Amino acid sequence: MKTDILAASLNATPADVLIVPLYRNEAIADGPLAELDAALGGGLRELVDAGDLHGRRDEVTYLHAPAGIAAKRLVLVGMGEPTTSPLEQIRRAFMTGVRFMRGKRHSAIAVADRGEGSALRFGEMAAEAVAVAAVDLSAYKTEDRNDLHVESVTIQTTTEREADVRRGAERGRIIADGMNLTRSLGNEPGDHLTPPMLAERTAEMAAANGLTCEILDESRLKEMGMGALLGVARGSEEPARLIVVRYEPEGEAVGETWGFVGKGITFDSGGISIKPREGMEWMKYDMCGAGAVVGAMSAIAKLRPNRRVLGVIAAAENMPSGRAIKPGDVLRSYSGKTIEVLNTDAEGRLVLSDALTYAQELGATRLVDLATLTGACVVALGHVYAGLMSNDQAWAEDILAAGGRVGEKLWQLPMDKAYREQVKSDIADIKNLGGRAAGTITAGYFLREFVGSTPWAHLDIAGTAWIEDDRPCIARGASGFGVPTLVELAAPVAE
Ligand code: BES
Ligand code: MN
Ligand code: ZN
């Protein structure tokens, strides 16, 4: 997909399809759409007067071969009432407009700049929106694939905004490619993405982007004593992998080395504490934290920030078998701490504990982990916000701010020392179950025990990592959540 920036009026912007966002009950005659309306001979006002065009959120109005403008088709997308996040509304409108064209096979899309917000952020969001929305999930369909055929995107803007829009669009495209990689990994069925295959795919990403990748196999993990990760993998025919990707800046690295750690459970049956059959198929998405790390590292490699970044992924399949760990078993983690396993379905925190320890050993002095960790997080925050927990308030605030700038919603949960009581074990250093109360926080608290005083934040993306039903703005399946925030953190843009 080729991306062009064009400083021209909306009327003069050529395309198969021109996507124009508008607000609810927007005044056409004296707003940014006035010129377009005039070129259409008052056509927009006519639509409004006739009650055909309201600007309601996700409302799409399609005009074929409109006389007076260069584009062959006009797609007007409603954004609802104006809010304090116009760029997020515009991004959603672009995504809805692109998805509306599904099955119509038009290859040249243009999107309109309303002149709102920072030109750089607009460019970033516009390029990201189109590239993400143009990818659907139908990899295993042999016919009736949902793919869109977007070959080129023109971002229409003004001469004053052009340079910044271009800079933003380059970045947005890189972020979208990372998100689409995360999405395609997430959408892979468990039999097509086992831990060794996830390692292979990560190595391919690394090779393509000039990153180094190291894959630790089971014999190595045994030597090292990664008992928590190996414990989870024990019930499966598929071996565990610990995957490390390293980004090194070209010049001298500034500041600390950051470690991004991902939960990579390629399928979570629950193990001996097996899950109910209803909905178990969703657990192929239990590697979306790892997927976000892979996608973010690919983008970071292209954006080339000045700091070292490590990606560490703990990959395993959680299955029941005669060899599987059982409730009551005690594992020795890589840190040396012993863990009483009271529920084999609380496996994410087990594999992450070893990965967090290893990331620190490799030199990470600041950590973020991402994991589809608890159903309780979905109960608390639904599919809108991800949960954020941290042992360092300044670091938590950096991440909240980064999420805010890129439109990913994060909500901080408390990490009070009192939650420690709930993960105290009678016979080991800690247990992997904290009871029904505050299930998301006690899982976070468990992880906290493995990071010591290293600044760390944990993102529980159980509710945001995938989308259960098709939406007007995005296809069902893995969402790519976390990639924009990690990239914004590690490779911030000069605005
Ligand atoms: N992968 C699940 C969490 C999950 C559930 C993610 C639903 C997305 C949607 C995790 O491994 C798990 O099973 N957690 C248990 C923890 C419990 C046993 C303490 C859960 O949430 O039920
Ligand atoms: Mn589980
Ligand atoms: Zn899980």
Coordinates of C-alpha atoms and ligand atoms in Angstrom, one line a residue:
M1 CA 0.0 0.0 0.0
K2 CA 1.5 3.3 -1.2
T3 CA 0.8 6.4 0.9
D4 CA 0.9 9.9 -0.6
I5 CA 0.3 13.3 1.0
L6 CA -1.5 15.8 -1.2
A7 CA -1.8 19.5 -0.4
A8 CA -5.0 20.3 -2.4
S9 CA -8.6 21.2 -1.8
L10 CA -11.0 18.3 -1.1
N11 CA -12.7 19.0 -4.5
A12 CA -9.4 18.6 -6.4
T13 CA -8.4 15.4 -4.6
P14 CA -8.5 12.5 -7.0
A15 CA -9.3 9.0 -5.8
D16 CA -11.6 6.0 -6.4
V17 CA -13.1 6.9 -3.0
L18 CA -12.7 10.0 -0.9
I19 CA -13.5 9.5 2.8
V20 CA -14.7 12.7 4.6
P21 CA -15.6 12.7 8.3
L22 CA -18.2 15.0 9.7
Y23 CA -19.7 15.7 13.2
R24 CA -23.3 15.3 14.2
N25 CA -25.4 18.2 13.0
E26 CA -22.3 19.9 11.7
A27 CA -22.9 23.3 10.1
I28 CA -22.0 22.6 6.5
A29 CA -22.1 26.2 5.1
D30 CA -19.4 27.7 7.3
G31 CA -17.3 24.7 8.4
P32 CA -14.4 22.8 6.7
L33 CA -16.9 21.1 4.4
A34 CA -18.2 24.4 2.9
E35 CA -16.0 24.3 -0.2
L36 CA -16.9 20.6 -0.9
D37 CA -20.6 21.5 -0.5
A38 CA -20.2 24.4 -2.9
A39 CA -18.5 22.2 -5.5
L40 CA -21.3 19.7 -5.2
G41 CA -23.8 22.5 -5.8
G42 CA -25.1 22.5 -2.3
G43 CA -25.4 18.7 -2.4
L44 CA -24.3 18.2 1.2
R45 CA -26.8 20.7 2.6
E46 CA -29.5 19.0 0.5
L47 CA -28.7 15.7 2.1
V48 CA -28.9 17.2 5.5
D49 CA -32.2 19.0 4.8
A50 CA -33.6 15.8 3.4
G51 CA -32.8 14.0 6.6
D52 CA -30.3 11.6 4.9
L53 CA -27.1 12.9 6.5
H54 CA -26.8 13.4 10.3
G55 CA -23.2 12.8 11.2
R56 CA -24.2 10.2 13.7
R57 CA -21.3 8.0 14.8
D58 CA -20.4 5.3 12.2
E59 CA -23.2 6.6 9.9
V60 CA -22.0 6.1 6.3
T61 CA -23.4 8.1 3.4
Y62 CA -22.2 7.0 0.0
L63 CA -22.3 9.2 -3.1
H64 CA -21.5 7.7 -6.4
A65 CA -20.0 9.7 -9.3
P66 CA -20.6 13.1 -7.6
A67 CA -20.4 15.9 -10.2
G68 CA -18.1 18.8 -9.4
I69 CA -15.3 17.0 -7.6
A70 CA -12.3 15.0 -8.7
A71 CA -13.0 11.8 -6.6
K72 CA -15.1 9.1 -8.2
R73 CA -17.0 8.3 -5.1
L74 CA -17.6 10.2 -1.8
V75 CA -18.0 8.4 1.5
L76 CA -19.2 10.7 4.3
V77 CA -18.7 9.1 7.8
G78 CA -20.4 10.4 10.9
M79 CA -18.3 11.0 14.0
G80 CA -21.1 11.9 16.5
E81 CA -20.9 14.9 18.8
P82 CA -17.5 16.6 19.0
T83 CA -15.4 15.4 21.9
T84 CA -12.1 16.4 23.4
S85 CA -10.4 13.7 21.3
P86 CA -11.1 14.8 17.7
L87 CA -8.3 12.8 16.3
E88 CA -9.6 9.6 17.8
Q89 CA -13.0 10.3 16.2
I90 CA -11.4 11.1 12.9
R91 CA -9.4 7.9 13.0
R92 CA -12.5 5.8 13.7
A93 CA -14.3 7.5 10.8
F94 CA -11.5 6.7 8.4
M95 CA -11.5 3.1 9.6
T96 CA -15.3 2.9 9.2
G97 CA -15.1 4.4 5.7
V98 CA -12.4 2.0 4.6
R99 CA -14.3 -1.0 5.9
F100 CA -17.4 0.2 4.2
M101 CA -15.7 -0.3 0.9
R102 CA -15.1 -4.0 1.7
G103 CA -15.9 -6.1 -1.3
K104 CA -16.1 -3.1 -3.6
R105 CA -12.5 -3.5 -4.9
H106 CA -11.6 0.1 -5.3
S107 CA -7.9 0.5 -5.0
A108 CA -7.2 4.2 -4.5
I109 CA -8.5 5.7 -1.3
A110 CA -8.2 9.3 -0.2
V111 CA -8.9 10.7 3.3
A112 CA -9.7 14.3 4.2
D113 CA -7.8 16.5 6.7
R114 CA -10.3 18.7 8.6
G115 CA -7.4 20.7 9.9
E116 CA -8.1 19.6 13.5
G117 CA -5.4 18.8 16.1
S118 CA -1.7 18.5 15.5
A119 CA -0.8 17.8 11.9
L120 CA 1.7 15.3 12.9
R121 CA -0.7 13.3 14.9
F122 CA -3.3 13.6 12.3
G123 CA -0.9 12.1 9.7
E124 CA 0.0 9.3 12.1
M125 CA -3.6 8.4 12.9
A126 CA -4.8 8.7 9.3
A127 CA -2.1 6.4 7.9
E128 CA -2.5 4.0 10.8
A129 CA -6.3 3.9 10.4
V130 CA -6.3 3.1 6.8
A131 CA -3.6 0.4 7.0
V132 CA -5.2 -1.3 10.0
A133 CA -8.8 -1.1 8.7
A134 CA -7.8 -2.5 5.3
V135 CA -6.7 -5.8 6.8
D136 CA -9.4 -8.4 7.6
L137 CA -9.1 -11.9 9.0
S138 CA -9.7 -14.6 6.5
A139 CA -6.3 -16.1 6.2
Y140 CA -7.7 -19.6 6.1
K141 CA -10.6 -19.0 3.8
T142 CA -10.1 -20.6 0.4
E143 CA -12.8 -18.5 -1.1
D144 CA -14.9 -15.4 -0.2
R145 CA -12.0 -13.7 1.4
N146 CA -12.8 -10.4 3.0
D147 CA -9.6 -8.7 2.0
L148 CA -9.8 -5.1 0.8
H149 CA -7.8 -4.1 -2.2
V150 CA -6.4 -0.8 -1.0
E151 CA -3.4 -0.1 -3.2
S152 CA -2.9 3.5 -2.5
V153 CA -3.9 6.1 0.1
T154 CA -3.8 9.8 -0.4
I155 CA -3.9 11.9 2.7
Q156 CA -5.4 15.3 1.6
T157 CA -4.2 18.3 3.6
T158 CA -3.1 21.9 3.3
T159 CA 0.2 23.3 2.3
E160 CA 0.9 24.5 5.9
R161 CA 0.3 21.0 7.4
E162 CA 1.8 19.0 4.6
A163 CA 5.3 18.4 6.0
D164 CA 4.1 17.4 9.4
V165 CA 1.3 15.2 8.0
R166 CA 3.9 13.4 5.9
R167 CA 6.2 12.9 8.9
G168 CA 3.3 11.6 10.9
A169 CA 2.1 9.4 8.1
E170 CA 5.4 7.6 7.8
R171 CA 5.3 6.8 11.5
G172 CA 1.6 5.8 11.4
R173 CA 2.3 3.4 8.6
I174 CA 5.1 1.8 10.6
I175 CA 2.9 1.4 13.6
A176 CA 0.1 0.0 11.6
D177 CA 2.4 -2.6 10.1
G178 CA 3.4 -3.6 13.6
M179 CA -0.2 -3.8 14.7
N180 CA -1.1 -5.9 11.6
L181 CA 1.7 -8.3 12.5
T182 CA 0.4 -8.5 16.0
R183 CA -3.1 -9.1 14.6
S184 CA -2.1 -11.8 12.2
L185 CA -0.1 -13.6 15.0
G186 CA -3.1 -13.3 17.3
N187 CA -5.5 -14.6 14.7
E188 CA -3.5 -17.8 14.1
P189 CA -5.1 -20.9 15.4
G190 CA -3.3 -22.8 18.1
D191 CA -2.2 -25.5 15.7
H192 CA -0.7 -23.0 13.4
L193 CA 1.1 -21.1 16.0
T194 CA 2.7 -23.4 18.6
P195 CA 5.5 -22.0 20.8
P196 CA 8.3 -23.1 18.4
M197 CA 6.3 -21.5 15.5
L198 CA 5.9 -18.2 17.5
A199 CA 9.7 -18.3 18.0
E200 CA 10.2 -18.9 14.3
R201 CA 7.9 -16.0 13.3
T202 CA 9.6 -13.7 15.8
A203 CA 13.0 -14.7 14.4
E204 CA 11.7 -13.9 10.9
M205 CA 10.5 -10.4 12.0
A206 CA 13.9 -9.8 13.7
A207 CA 15.9 -10.8 10.6
A208 CA 13.7 -8.6 8.4
N209 CA 14.3 -5.6 10.6
G210 CA 17.9 -6.0 11.6
L211 CA 17.2 -7.1 15.2
T212 CA 19.0 -10.0 16.9
C213 CA 16.9 -12.9 18.1
E214 CA 17.8 -15.6 20.5
I215 CA 15.5 -18.6 21.1
L216 CA 16.0 -20.7 24.2
D217 CA 14.7 -24.3 23.8
E218 CA 13.6 -26.7 26.5
S219 CA 17.0 -28.2 27.1
R220 CA 18.5 -24.8 27.7
L221 CA 15.5 -23.7 29.9
K222 CA 16.1 -26.9 32.0
E223 CA 19.8 -26.1 32.4
M224 CA 18.9 -22.6 33.5
G225 CA 16.2 -23.7 35.9
M226 CA 13.2 -21.9 34.4
G227 CA 10.9 -24.1 36.4
A228 CA 7.8 -21.9 36.2
L229 CA 7.8 -21.7 32.4
L230 CA 8.7 -25.3 32.0
G231 CA 6.0 -26.3 34.5
V232 CA 3.3 -24.7 32.4
A233 CA 4.5 -26.4 29.3
R234 CA 4.8 -29.8 30.9
G235 CA 1.3 -31.0 30.0
S236 CA 1.7 -30.2 26.3
E237 CA 3.3 -32.1 23.5
E238 CA 4.6 -28.7 22.3
P239 CA 7.8 -27.5 23.9
A240 CA 8.2 -24.1 25.6
R241 CA 10.3 -21.4 24.2
L242 CA 11.8 -18.3 25.7
I243 CA 12.3 -15.7 22.9
V244 CA 14.5 -12.7 23.2
V245 CA 14.7 -9.9 20.6
R246 CA 17.1 -7.0 20.9
Y247 CA 17.1 -3.6 19.5
E248 CA 20.4 -1.7 19.6
P249 CA 20.6 1.9 18.5
E250 CA 23.2 2.8 15.8
G251 CA 25.0 5.4 17.9
E252 CA 25.6 5.4 21.6
A253 CA 22.6 4.3 23.6
V254 CA 21.1 6.9 25.9
G255 CA 19.4 6.2 29.2
E256 CA 18.2 2.9 30.5
T257 CA 17.5 -0.4 28.7
W258 CA 13.8 -1.1 28.6
G259 CA 12.4 -4.6 28.6
F260 CA 9.0 -5.4 27.0
V261 CA 7.8 -8.7 28.2
G262 CA 4.9 -10.7 26.7
K263 CA 2.7 -13.6 27.7
G264 CA 2.8 -16.1 24.9
I265 CA 0.4 -18.9 25.7
T266 CA -0.4 -20.1 22.2
F267 CA -3.4 -22.0 23.6
D268 CA -4.8 -21.9 27.1
S269 CA -7.0 -24.9 27.9
G270 CA -6.6 -24.2 31.6
G271 CA -4.5 -27.4 32.0
I272 CA -5.7 -29.8 34.8
S273 CA -7.9 -27.0 36.1
I274 CA -9.5 -27.2 32.7
K275 CA -11.7 -24.4 31.3
P276 CA -15.4 -24.9 30.4
R277 CA -15.9 -25.9 26.8
E278 CA -17.9 -22.8 26.0
G279 CA -15.7 -20.2 24.4
M280 CA -12.5 -22.2 24.9
E281 CA -11.6 -21.5 21.3
W282 CA -10.9 -17.8 22.3
M283 CA -7.9 -19.0 24.2
K284 CA -5.9 -19.1 21.0
Y285 CA -5.6 -15.4 21.6
D286 CA -3.7 -15.9 24.9
M287 CA -0.5 -14.9 23.2
C288 CA -1.6 -11.4 22.3
G289 CA 0.8 -9.9 24.9
A290 CA 3.7 -11.6 23.1
G291 CA 2.2 -10.6 19.8
A292 CA 2.2 -6.9 20.9
V293 CA 5.9 -7.2 21.8
V294 CA 6.7 -8.6 18.4
G295 CA 4.7 -6.0 16.6
A296 CA 6.1 -3.1 18.7
M297 CA 9.7 -4.4 18.3
S298 CA 9.3 -4.4 14.5
A299 CA 8.1 -0.8 14.6
I300 CA 10.8 0.3 17.0
A301 CA 13.5 -1.3 14.7
K302 CA 12.2 1.0 11.9
L303 CA 11.9 4.1 14.0
R304 CA 15.4 3.7 15.4
P305 CA 15.2 5.5 18.8
N306 CA 18.3 6.1 20.8
R307 CA 17.8 3.5 23.5
R308 CA 18.2 -0.2 23.9
V309 CA 15.0 -2.1 23.9
L310 CA 14.6 -5.8 24.7
G311 CA 11.6 -7.9 23.9
V312 CA 11.2 -11.1 26.0
I313 CA 8.5 -13.6 25.3
A314 CA 7.5 -16.6 27.4
A315 CA 5.9 -19.1 25.0
A316 CA 4.1 -22.2 26.0
E317 CA 0.9 -24.2 25.5
N318 CA -1.2 -24.9 28.6
M319 CA -2.7 -28.4 28.3
P320 CA -3.8 -31.2 30.6
S321 CA -2.1 -34.6 30.4
G322 CA -0.6 -37.3 32.6
R323 CA 2.6 -35.2 32.8
A324 CA 0.9 -31.9 33.5
I325 CA 1.3 -29.8 36.6
K326 CA -1.4 -30.4 39.2
P327 CA -3.1 -28.2 41.7
G328 CA -0.9 -28.3 44.8
D329 CA 2.4 -28.8 42.9
V330 CA 5.3 -26.5 43.8
L331 CA 7.5 -25.1 41.1
R332 CA 10.9 -23.5 41.5
S333 CA 11.0 -20.3 39.4
Y334 CA 14.1 -19.0 37.6
S335 CA 14.4 -16.3 40.4
G336 CA 14.8 -19.1 42.9
K337 CA 11.4 -18.3 44.5
T338 CA 9.1 -21.3 44.9
I339 CA 5.5 -21.1 43.7
E340 CA 2.6 -23.2 44.9
V341 CA 0.3 -23.9 41.9
L342 CA -3.3 -23.9 43.2
N343 CA -4.9 -23.5 39.8
T344 CA -3.2 -24.5 36.6
D345 CA -5.3 -22.0 34.7
A346 CA -3.4 -19.2 36.4
E347 CA -0.5 -20.0 34.1
G348 CA 0.2 -16.6 32.6
R349 CA 1.7 -15.3 35.8
L350 CA 3.9 -18.4 36.0
V351 CA 5.5 -18.0 32.6
L352 CA 5.8 -14.3 33.0
S353 CA 7.6 -14.6 36.3
D354 CA 10.5 -16.4 34.6
A355 CA 10.5 -14.0 31.7
L356 CA 10.6 -10.9 34.0
T357 CA 13.5 -12.3 35.9
Y358 CA 15.4 -13.1 32.7
A359 CA 14.7 -9.6 31.2
Q360 CA 16.4 -8.1 34.3
E361 CA 19.3 -10.5 34.0
L362 CA 19.7 -9.4 30.4
G363 CA 20.0 -5.8 31.5
A364 CA 16.5 -4.3 31.4
T365 CA 16.3 -1.6 34.0
R366 CA 12.7 -0.7 33.3
L367 CA 10.0 -3.1 32.5
V368 CA 6.5 -3.3 30.9
D369 CA 4.8 -6.6 30.6
L370 CA 1.6 -7.2 28.5
A371 CA -0.6 -10.2 29.1
T372 CA -4.2 -11.5 28.6
L373 CA -3.9 -12.3 32.2
T374 CA -7.3 -12.4 33.9
G375 CA -10.9 -12.8 33.1
A376 CA -11.5 -10.5 36.2
C377 CA -10.0 -7.7 34.1
V378 CA -12.7 -8.2 31.5
V379 CA -15.3 -8.1 34.3
A380 CA -13.8 -4.9 35.8
L381 CA -13.0 -2.9 32.6
G382 CA -14.8 -4.6 29.8
H383 CA -13.4 -4.3 26.3
V384 CA -12.7 -0.6 26.6
Y385 CA -9.8 -0.1 29.0
A386 CA -6.8 -2.3 29.7
G387 CA -5.7 -2.5 33.4
L388 CA -2.4 -1.0 34.4
M389 CA -0.5 -1.9 37.6
S390 CA 2.9 -0.7 38.6
N391 CA 5.4 -0.5 41.4
D392 CA 6.6 3.0 40.3
Q393 CA 4.1 5.8 40.0
A394 CA 6.2 8.0 37.7
W395 CA 6.6 5.1 35.3
A396 CA 2.9 4.3 35.5
E397 CA 2.2 7.9 34.6
D398 CA 4.6 7.9 31.6
I399 CA 2.7 4.9 30.2
L400 CA -0.7 6.4 30.9
A401 CA 0.4 9.5 29.1
A402 CA 1.8 7.6 26.1
G403 CA -1.5 5.6 25.9
G404 CA -3.4 8.9 26.0
R405 CA -1.4 10.4 23.1
V406 CA -2.1 7.4 20.8
G407 CA -5.7 6.7 21.9
E408 CA -5.2 3.5 23.8
K409 CA -7.2 3.5 27.0
L410 CA -5.4 2.4 30.2
W411 CA -6.8 2.5 33.7
Q412 CA -4.5 2.2 36.7
L413 CA -5.4 -0.2 39.5
P414 CA -4.0 0.0 43.0
M415 CA -1.0 -2.1 44.1
D416 CA -1.4 -1.8 47.8
K417 CA 0.9 -4.0 49.9
A418 CA -2.2 -5.4 51.6
Y419 CA -2.9 -7.5 48.5
R420 CA 0.2 -9.5 49.2
E421 CA -1.8 -11.4 51.9
Q422 CA -3.9 -13.0 49.2
V423 CA -1.0 -14.7 47.4
K424 CA 0.8 -16.0 50.6
S425 CA 1.3 -19.7 50.5
D426 CA 1.5 -22.1 53.4
I427 CA 4.3 -24.2 52.0
A428 CA 6.0 -22.1 49.3
D429 CA 7.2 -18.5 48.8
I430 CA 4.0 -17.5 46.9
K431 CA 0.9 -19.1 45.4
N432 CA -0.5 -18.5 42.0
L433 CA -4.1 -17.9 43.2
G434 CA -5.4 -14.9 45.1
G435 CA -9.1 -15.9 45.5
R436 CA -12.1 -14.2 43.9
A437 CA -11.5 -10.7 45.3
A438 CA -9.5 -8.3 43.1
G439 CA -8.4 -11.1 40.8
T440 CA -6.7 -8.7 38.4
I441 CA -4.7 -7.0 41.1
T442 CA -3.6 -10.1 42.9
A443 CA -2.3 -11.5 39.6
G444 CA -0.4 -8.2 39.2
Y445 CA 0.8 -8.5 42.7
F446 CA 2.2 -11.9 42.0
L447 CA 4.2 -10.5 39.1
R448 CA 5.4 -7.7 41.3
E449 CA 7.2 -10.2 43.5
F450 CA 9.5 -11.0 40.6
V451 CA 10.6 -7.5 39.6
G452 CA 12.1 -6.3 42.9
S453 CA 12.7 -2.6 42.9
T454 CA 13.1 -2.3 39.1
P455 CA 10.4 0.1 37.8
W456 CA 7.8 -2.1 36.2
A457 CA 4.3 -1.9 34.8
H458 CA 1.9 -4.6 33.9
L459 CA -0.8 -4.2 31.3
D460 CA -3.7 -6.7 31.6
I461 CA -5.0 -6.7 28.0
A462 CA -7.5 -9.6 28.5
G463 CA -10.4 -7.4 27.5
T464 CA -8.8 -5.3 24.8
A465 CA -6.5 -7.7 22.9
W466 CA -9.2 -9.0 20.6
I467 CA -12.6 -8.0 19.3
E468 CA -15.4 -10.6 19.5
D469 CA -17.7 -9.3 16.7
D470 CA -17.1 -7.3 13.6
R471 CA -17.4 -3.6 14.2
P472 CA -18.0 -0.9 11.6
C473 CA -14.4 0.3 12.2
I474 CA -12.5 -2.9 12.6
A475 CA -12.7 -6.6 11.9
R476 CA -13.2 -9.1 14.7
G477 CA -10.1 -10.9 15.9
A478 CA -6.9 -9.7 17.4
S479 CA -6.8 -5.9 17.8
G480 CA -3.1 -5.1 17.9
F481 CA -3.7 -3.4 21.3
G482 CA -0.5 -2.3 23.1
V483 CA 1.6 -1.7 20.0
P484 CA 0.9 2.0 19.7
T485 CA 1.6 2.6 23.4
L486 CA 4.9 0.6 23.4
V487 CA 6.1 2.4 20.3
E488 CA 5.1 5.8 21.7
L489 CA 7.0 5.0 24.9
A490 CA 10.2 3.7 23.4
A491 CA 10.3 5.9 20.3
P492 CA 8.5 9.1 21.1
V493 CA 8.0 11.6 18.4
A494 CA 9.2 15.2 18.5
E495 CA 6.0 17.3 18.1
Ligands
BES1 N1 -5.9 -16.5 29.7 C1 -6.7 -16.4 30.9 C2 -7.3 -15.1 31.1 C3 -8.4 -14.7 30.2 C4 -9.7 -15.0 30.4 C5 -8.1 -13.8 29.1 C6 -10.7 -14.6 29.5 C7 -9.1 -13.4 28.3 C8 -10.4 -13.8 28.5 C9 -5.8 -16.8 32.1 O1 -4.8 -17.6 31.9 C10 -6.7 -17.4 33.1 O2 -7.2 -18.5 32.8 N2 -6.9 -16.7 34.2 C11 -7.8 -17.2 35.2 C12 -7.1 -16.9 36.5 C13 -7.8 -17.6 37.7 C14 -7.6 -19.1 37.6 C15 -7.1 -17.1 39.0 C16 -9.1 -16.5 35.1 O3 -9.1 -15.3 34.8 O4 -10.1 -17.2 35.3
MN2 MN -5.4 -19.6 32.1
ZN3 ZN -4.0 -17.7 30.0

